[in-house]
Structures are given as structure tokens and as C-alpha cells.
Amino acid sequence: MSSIFTKIIAGEIPCYKVAEDDNFFAFLDINPNAKGHTLVVPKKEVNKLFDLEEDTYNGLMHFARRVAIALEKAVPCKRVGVSVVGLEVPHVHVHLIPLNSMNDIDFKHKVSLKPTEFEEIATAISSYLN
Ligand code: 5GP
């Protein structure tokens, strides 16, 4: 069975897309810890980060770095935090989270955003990608 992220990548489930290339995809987390919380995933469905082939792992980190640099320009914050958990969705994903305090990296700390805010953030991050 396909993961929910595979369905998002395929366009079967909607998302606020931030970036995409042949192998990787970035979109906003639907239940964000902080405004701008972004998920970066390999299109190939693999459960655990360190089970990725080395080329895919390196490519994912390279792609996540590009997104994080754009994210920090789009969403004012002290820095972008990185976390890999995967206890909810068994499809590798890197959490990129704009941090202003330790609360923002706490997955019990959530913020509520309107659809228009999600759209604006995704568009802003995309505009800073290079
Ligand atoms: P983890 O697997 O790292 O524990 O957490 C999975 C993350 O995916 C959570 O932060 C959750 O909010 C996010 N998530 C789960 N389902 C969806 C979805 O359908 N769309 C989006 N955009 N994010 C999701």
C-alpha cells in the first residue's frame, strides 16, 4: 500500500507544495510546529532514513538544504531546525522547522494556520529557491 506521502507526491491528495525535482518533493506540514514547517521527502518510498541508498540520502540532504535556505528567507526565524522522526508516517521525511524558541522543535507544540496562510508561505518559500 502506498504511503500518504506517495499519494501527495502523485497528486492524489492535495498539499501546499514548496519544491520538486525528479527525485525529491517538499511541502508544508499540515499540522505544523511553527509557521513554515516543511517536510522534504524522497519520491522513492523507503521507511527509514538510514535505509536509503547513499546517493538518495545525500541527494535528500542536498535538496533539504536548498529548501531550508529558502525557508529561512521566507519565514523570519532565528534558524531552521532539522528533525527526522517517522513514527507517524513510514516514508522518509526531513522536518525543516523555523525556530524562535525550543518550543518550536517540540512536536507537542502546534500552530494553527488558515489555508490562505499555508498558500502564502508555500509561495514565498518557492520564490526564494535557487
Ligand atoms: P512523523 O512521522 O515524523 O512522526 O510525523 C509525520 C508528520 O507528517 C507530522 O508532522 C504530520 O503533521 C505530517 N502529516 C501527516 N499526514 C499529513 C498529510 O496528509 N499532509 C501533510 N502535509 N502533512 C502530514
PDB file of C-alpha atoms and ligand atoms in Angstrom:
ATOM      1  CA  MET A   1       0.000   0.000   0.000  1.00  0.00           C
ATOM      2  CA  SER A   2       1.278   3.464  -0.878  1.00  0.00           C
ATOM      3  CA  SER A   3       2.173   5.865   1.927  1.00  0.00           C
ATOM      4  CA  ILE A   4       0.200   9.065   2.371  1.00  0.00           C
ATOM      5  CA  PHE A   5       3.276  10.946   1.137  1.00  0.00           C
ATOM      6  CA  THR A   6       3.434   8.851  -2.051  1.00  0.00           C
ATOM      7  CA  LYS A   7      -0.199   9.835  -2.650  1.00  0.00           C
ATOM      8  CA  ILE A   8       0.671  13.501  -2.056  1.00  0.00           C
ATOM      9  CA  ILE A   9       3.608  13.294  -4.487  1.00  0.00           C
ATOM     10  CA  ALA A  10       1.313  11.652  -7.070  1.00  0.00           C
ATOM     11  CA  GLY A  11      -1.230  14.470  -6.641  1.00  0.00           C
ATOM     12  CA  GLU A  12      -3.876  12.089  -5.305  1.00  0.00           C
ATOM     13  CA  ILE A  13      -4.011  14.029  -2.002  1.00  0.00           C
ATOM     14  CA  PRO A  14      -3.660  17.831  -2.000  1.00  0.00           C
ATOM     15  CA  CYS A  15      -0.743  19.619  -0.351  1.00  0.00           C
ATOM     16  CA  TYR A  16       0.903  23.020  -0.188  1.00  0.00           C
ATOM     17  CA  LYS A  17       3.836  22.247  -2.451  1.00  0.00           C
ATOM     18  CA  VAL A  18       7.121  24.080  -1.953  1.00  0.00           C
ATOM     19  CA  ALA A  19       9.548  22.374  -4.319  1.00  0.00           C
ATOM     20  CA  GLU A  20      10.048  19.331  -6.526  1.00  0.00           C
ATOM     21  CA  ASP A  21      12.683  17.759  -8.724  1.00  0.00           C
ATOM     22  CA  ASP A  22      13.000  14.318 -10.315  1.00  0.00           C
ATOM     23  CA  ASN A  23      13.743  12.568  -7.028  1.00  0.00           C
ATOM     24  CA  PHE A  24      12.584  14.774  -4.155  1.00  0.00           C
ATOM     25  CA  PHE A  25       9.500  16.709  -3.055  1.00  0.00           C
ATOM     26  CA  ALA A  26       8.913  19.380  -0.383  1.00  0.00           C
ATOM     27  CA  PHE A  27       5.571  20.518   1.040  1.00  0.00           C
ATOM     28  CA  LEU A  28       4.199  22.176   4.154  1.00  0.00           C
ATOM     29  CA  ASP A  29       3.388  20.014   7.156  1.00  0.00           C
ATOM     30  CA  ILE A  30      -0.389  20.094   7.608  1.00  0.00           C
ATOM     31  CA  ASN A  31      -0.088  20.215  11.410  1.00  0.00           C
ATOM     32  CA  PRO A  32       2.925  22.494  11.851  1.00  0.00           C
ATOM     33  CA  ASN A  33       5.024  23.018  14.960  1.00  0.00           C
ATOM     34  CA  ALA A  34       5.695  26.520  13.658  1.00  0.00           C
ATOM     35  CA  LYS A  35       4.729  28.652  10.675  1.00  0.00           C
ATOM     36  CA  GLY A  36       6.728  27.382   7.681  1.00  0.00           C
ATOM     37  CA  HIS A  37       7.232  23.811   8.976  1.00  0.00           C
ATOM     38  CA  THR A  38       8.182  21.944   5.819  1.00  0.00           C
ATOM     39  CA  LEU A  39       8.624  18.259   5.006  1.00  0.00           C
ATOM     40  CA  VAL A  40      11.205  17.102   2.475  1.00  0.00           C
ATOM     41  CA  VAL A  41      10.794  13.577   1.129  1.00  0.00           C
ATOM     42  CA  PRO A  42      12.388  11.265  -1.424  1.00  0.00           C
ATOM     43  CA  LYS A  43       9.896  10.227  -4.089  1.00  0.00           C
ATOM     44  CA  LYS A  44      11.069   6.657  -3.639  1.00  0.00           C
ATOM     45  CA  GLU A  45       9.127   5.242  -0.720  1.00  0.00           C
ATOM     46  CA  VAL A  46      11.540   3.997   1.942  1.00  0.00           C
ATOM     47  CA  ASN A  47      10.586   3.728   5.611  1.00  0.00           C
ATOM     48  CA  LYS A  48      13.750   4.691   7.494  1.00  0.00           C
ATOM     49  CA  LEU A  49      16.290   7.443   6.781  1.00  0.00           C
ATOM     50  CA  PHE A  50      19.379   5.313   7.188  1.00  0.00           C
ATOM     51  CA  ASP A  51      17.972   2.586   4.942  1.00  0.00           C
ATOM     52  CA  LEU A  52      18.178   4.997   1.977  1.00  0.00           C
ATOM     53  CA  GLU A  53      20.841   4.246  -0.599  1.00  0.00           C
ATOM     54  CA  GLU A  54      23.764   6.577  -0.054  1.00  0.00           C
ATOM     55  CA  ASP A  55      23.130   8.555  -3.257  1.00  0.00           C
ATOM     56  CA  THR A  56      19.482   9.100  -2.315  1.00  0.00           C
ATOM     57  CA  TYR A  57      20.428  10.055   1.256  1.00  0.00           C
ATOM     58  CA  ASN A  58      22.975  12.602   0.010  1.00  0.00           C
ATOM     59  CA  GLY A  59      20.531  13.916  -2.591  1.00  0.00           C
ATOM     60  CA  LEU A  60      17.815  14.313   0.031  1.00  0.00           C
ATOM     61  CA  MET A  61      20.121  16.324   2.297  1.00  0.00           C
ATOM     62  CA  HIS A  62      21.268  18.471  -0.634  1.00  0.00           C
ATOM     63  CA  PHE A  63      17.651  19.176  -1.608  1.00  0.00           C
ATOM     64  CA  ALA A  64      16.643  19.835   2.034  1.00  0.00           C
ATOM     65  CA  ARG A  65      19.495  22.350   2.339  1.00  0.00           C
ATOM     66  CA  ARG A  66      18.197  24.283  -0.689  1.00  0.00           C
ATOM     67  CA  VAL A  67      14.704  24.345   0.780  1.00  0.00           C
ATOM     68  CA  ALA A  68      15.982  25.339   4.252  1.00  0.00           C
ATOM     69  CA  ILE A  69      17.918  28.304   2.854  1.00  0.00           C
ATOM     70  CA  ALA A  70      14.792  29.494   1.021  1.00  0.00           C
ATOM     71  CA  LEU A  71      12.652  28.837   4.106  1.00  0.00           C
ATOM     72  CA  GLU A  72      14.868  30.999   6.313  1.00  0.00           C
ATOM     73  CA  LYS A  73      14.491  33.855   3.820  1.00  0.00           C
ATOM     74  CA  ALA A  74      10.717  33.433   3.588  1.00  0.00           C
ATOM     75  CA  VAL A  75       9.906  32.975   7.267  1.00  0.00           C
ATOM     76  CA  PRO A  76      11.712  35.196   9.797  1.00  0.00           C
ATOM     77  CA  CYS A  77      13.283  32.988  12.486  1.00  0.00           C
ATOM     78  CA  LYS A  78      16.476  32.533  14.469  1.00  0.00           C
ATOM     79  CA  ARG A  79      17.394  29.437  12.456  1.00  0.00           C
ATOM     80  CA  VAL A  80      15.905  26.443  10.700  1.00  0.00           C
ATOM     81  CA  GLY A  81      15.862  23.298  12.836  1.00  0.00           C
ATOM     82  CA  VAL A  82      16.038  19.799  11.365  1.00  0.00           C
ATOM     83  CA  SER A  83      14.424  16.661  12.692  1.00  0.00           C
ATOM     84  CA  VAL A  84      13.795  13.180  11.359  1.00  0.00           C
ATOM     85  CA  VAL A  85      11.219  11.156  13.285  1.00  0.00           C
ATOM     86  CA  GLY A  86       8.986   8.995  11.116  1.00  0.00           C
ATOM     87  CA  LEU A  87       6.937   7.408  13.887  1.00  0.00           C
ATOM     88  CA  GLU A  88       3.685   8.527  12.236  1.00  0.00           C
ATOM     89  CA  VAL A  89       4.372   8.213   8.512  1.00  0.00           C
ATOM     90  CA  PRO A  90       6.675   5.357   7.395  1.00  0.00           C
ATOM     91  CA  HIS A  91       8.060   7.248   4.390  1.00  0.00           C
ATOM     92  CA  VAL A  92      11.347   9.079   4.981  1.00  0.00           C
ATOM     93  CA  HIS A  93      10.844  12.800   5.584  1.00  0.00           C
ATOM     94  CA  VAL A  94      13.032  15.575   6.911  1.00  0.00           C
ATOM     95  CA  HIS A  95      11.227  18.140   9.059  1.00  0.00           C
ATOM     96  CA  LEU A  96      12.506  21.688   8.466  1.00  0.00           C
ATOM     97  CA  ILE A  97      11.175  23.908  11.232  1.00  0.00           C
ATOM     98  CA  PRO A  98      11.715  27.676  11.601  1.00  0.00           C
ATOM     99  CA  LEU A  99      12.890  28.098  15.199  1.00  0.00           C
ATOM    100  CA  ASN A 100      12.475  31.043  17.508  1.00  0.00           C
ATOM    101  CA  SER A 101      12.482  29.021  20.723  1.00  0.00           C
ATOM    102  CA  MET A 102      12.906  25.430  21.893  1.00  0.00           C
ATOM    103  CA  ASN A 103       9.109  25.119  21.873  1.00  0.00           C
ATOM    104  CA  ASP A 104       9.165  25.136  18.080  1.00  0.00           C
ATOM    105  CA  ILE A 105      11.061  21.828  17.853  1.00  0.00           C
ATOM    106  CA  ASP A 106       8.665  20.235  20.353  1.00  0.00           C
ATOM    107  CA  PHE A 107       6.189  18.098  18.383  1.00  0.00           C
ATOM    108  CA  LYS A 108       3.536  18.696  21.046  1.00  0.00           C
ATOM    109  CA  HIS A 109       3.681  22.420  20.236  1.00  0.00           C
ATOM    110  CA  LYS A 110       1.414  23.143  17.263  1.00  0.00           C
ATOM    111  CA  VAL A 111       0.229  26.274  15.491  1.00  0.00           C
ATOM    112  CA  SER A 112      -2.980  26.765  13.577  1.00  0.00           C
ATOM    113  CA  LEU A 113      -2.852  28.355  10.122  1.00  0.00           C
ATOM    114  CA  LYS A 114      -5.562  29.329   7.659  1.00  0.00           C
ATOM    115  CA  PRO A 115      -5.461  27.868   4.131  1.00  0.00           C
ATOM    116  CA  THR A 116      -4.515  31.305   2.781  1.00  0.00           C
ATOM    117  CA  GLU A 117      -1.548  31.430   5.186  1.00  0.00           C
ATOM    118  CA  PHE A 118      -0.352  27.983   4.045  1.00  0.00           C
ATOM    119  CA  GLU A 119      -0.638  29.145   0.433  1.00  0.00           C
ATOM    120  CA  GLU A 120       1.270  32.376   1.087  1.00  0.00           C
ATOM    121  CA  ILE A 121       4.090  30.584   2.920  1.00  0.00           C
ATOM    122  CA  ALA A 122       4.483  27.882   0.264  1.00  0.00           C
ATOM    123  CA  THR A 123       4.591  30.536  -2.468  1.00  0.00           C
ATOM    124  CA  ALA A 124       7.101  32.638  -0.513  1.00  0.00           C
ATOM    125  CA  ILE A 125       9.470  29.703   0.098  1.00  0.00           C
ATOM    126  CA  SER A 126       9.255  28.696  -3.577  1.00  0.00           C
ATOM    127  CA  SER A 127      10.101  32.237  -4.656  1.00  0.00           C
ATOM    128  CA  TYR A 128      13.423  32.098  -2.778  1.00  0.00           C
ATOM    129  CA  LEU A 129      14.542  28.731  -4.154  1.00  0.00           C
ATOM    130  CA  ASN A 130      17.565  28.702  -6.399  1.00  0.00           C
TER     131      ASN A 130
HETATM  132  P1  5GP B   1       6.496  11.751  11.875  1.00  0.00           P
HETATM  133  O1  5GP B   1       6.221  10.556  11.012  1.00  0.00           O
HETATM  134  O2  5GP B   1       7.861  12.373  11.556  1.00  0.00           O
HETATM  135  O3  5GP B   1       6.354  11.450  13.332  1.00  0.00           O
HETATM  136  O4  5GP B   1       5.410  12.868  11.564  1.00  0.00           O
HETATM  137  C1  5GP B   1       4.719  12.932  10.345  1.00  0.00           C
HETATM  138  C2  5GP B   1       4.397  14.373  10.013  1.00  0.00           C
HETATM  139  O5  5GP B   1       3.621  14.379   8.825  1.00  0.00           O
HETATM  140  C3  5GP B   1       3.588  15.102  11.093  1.00  0.00           C
HETATM  141  O6  5GP B   1       4.254  16.320  11.435  1.00  0.00           O
HETATM  142  C4  5GP B   1       2.225  15.350  10.415  1.00  0.00           C
HETATM  143  O7  5GP B   1       1.638  16.590  10.775  1.00  0.00           O
HETATM  144  C5  5GP B   1       2.582  15.302   8.946  1.00  0.00           C
HETATM  145  N1  5GP B   1       1.481  14.798   8.125  1.00  0.00           N
HETATM  146  C6  5GP B   1       0.765  13.654   8.346  1.00  0.00           C
HETATM  147  N2  5GP B   1      -0.164  13.487   7.380  1.00  0.00           N
HETATM  148  C7  5GP B   1      -0.030  14.556   6.553  1.00  0.00           C
HETATM  149  C8  5GP B   1      -0.727  14.939   5.358  1.00  0.00           C
HETATM  150  O8  5GP B   1      -1.646  14.286   4.875  1.00  0.00           O
HETATM  151  N3  5GP B   1      -0.313  16.094   4.750  1.00  0.00           N
HETATM  152  C9  5GP B   1       0.711  16.847   5.258  1.00  0.00           C
HETATM  153  N4  5GP B   1       1.030  17.967   4.587  1.00  0.00           N
HETATM  154  N5  5GP B   1       1.388  16.511   6.371  1.00  0.00           N
HETATM  155  C10 5GP B   1       1.014  15.374   7.011  1.00  0.00           C
END
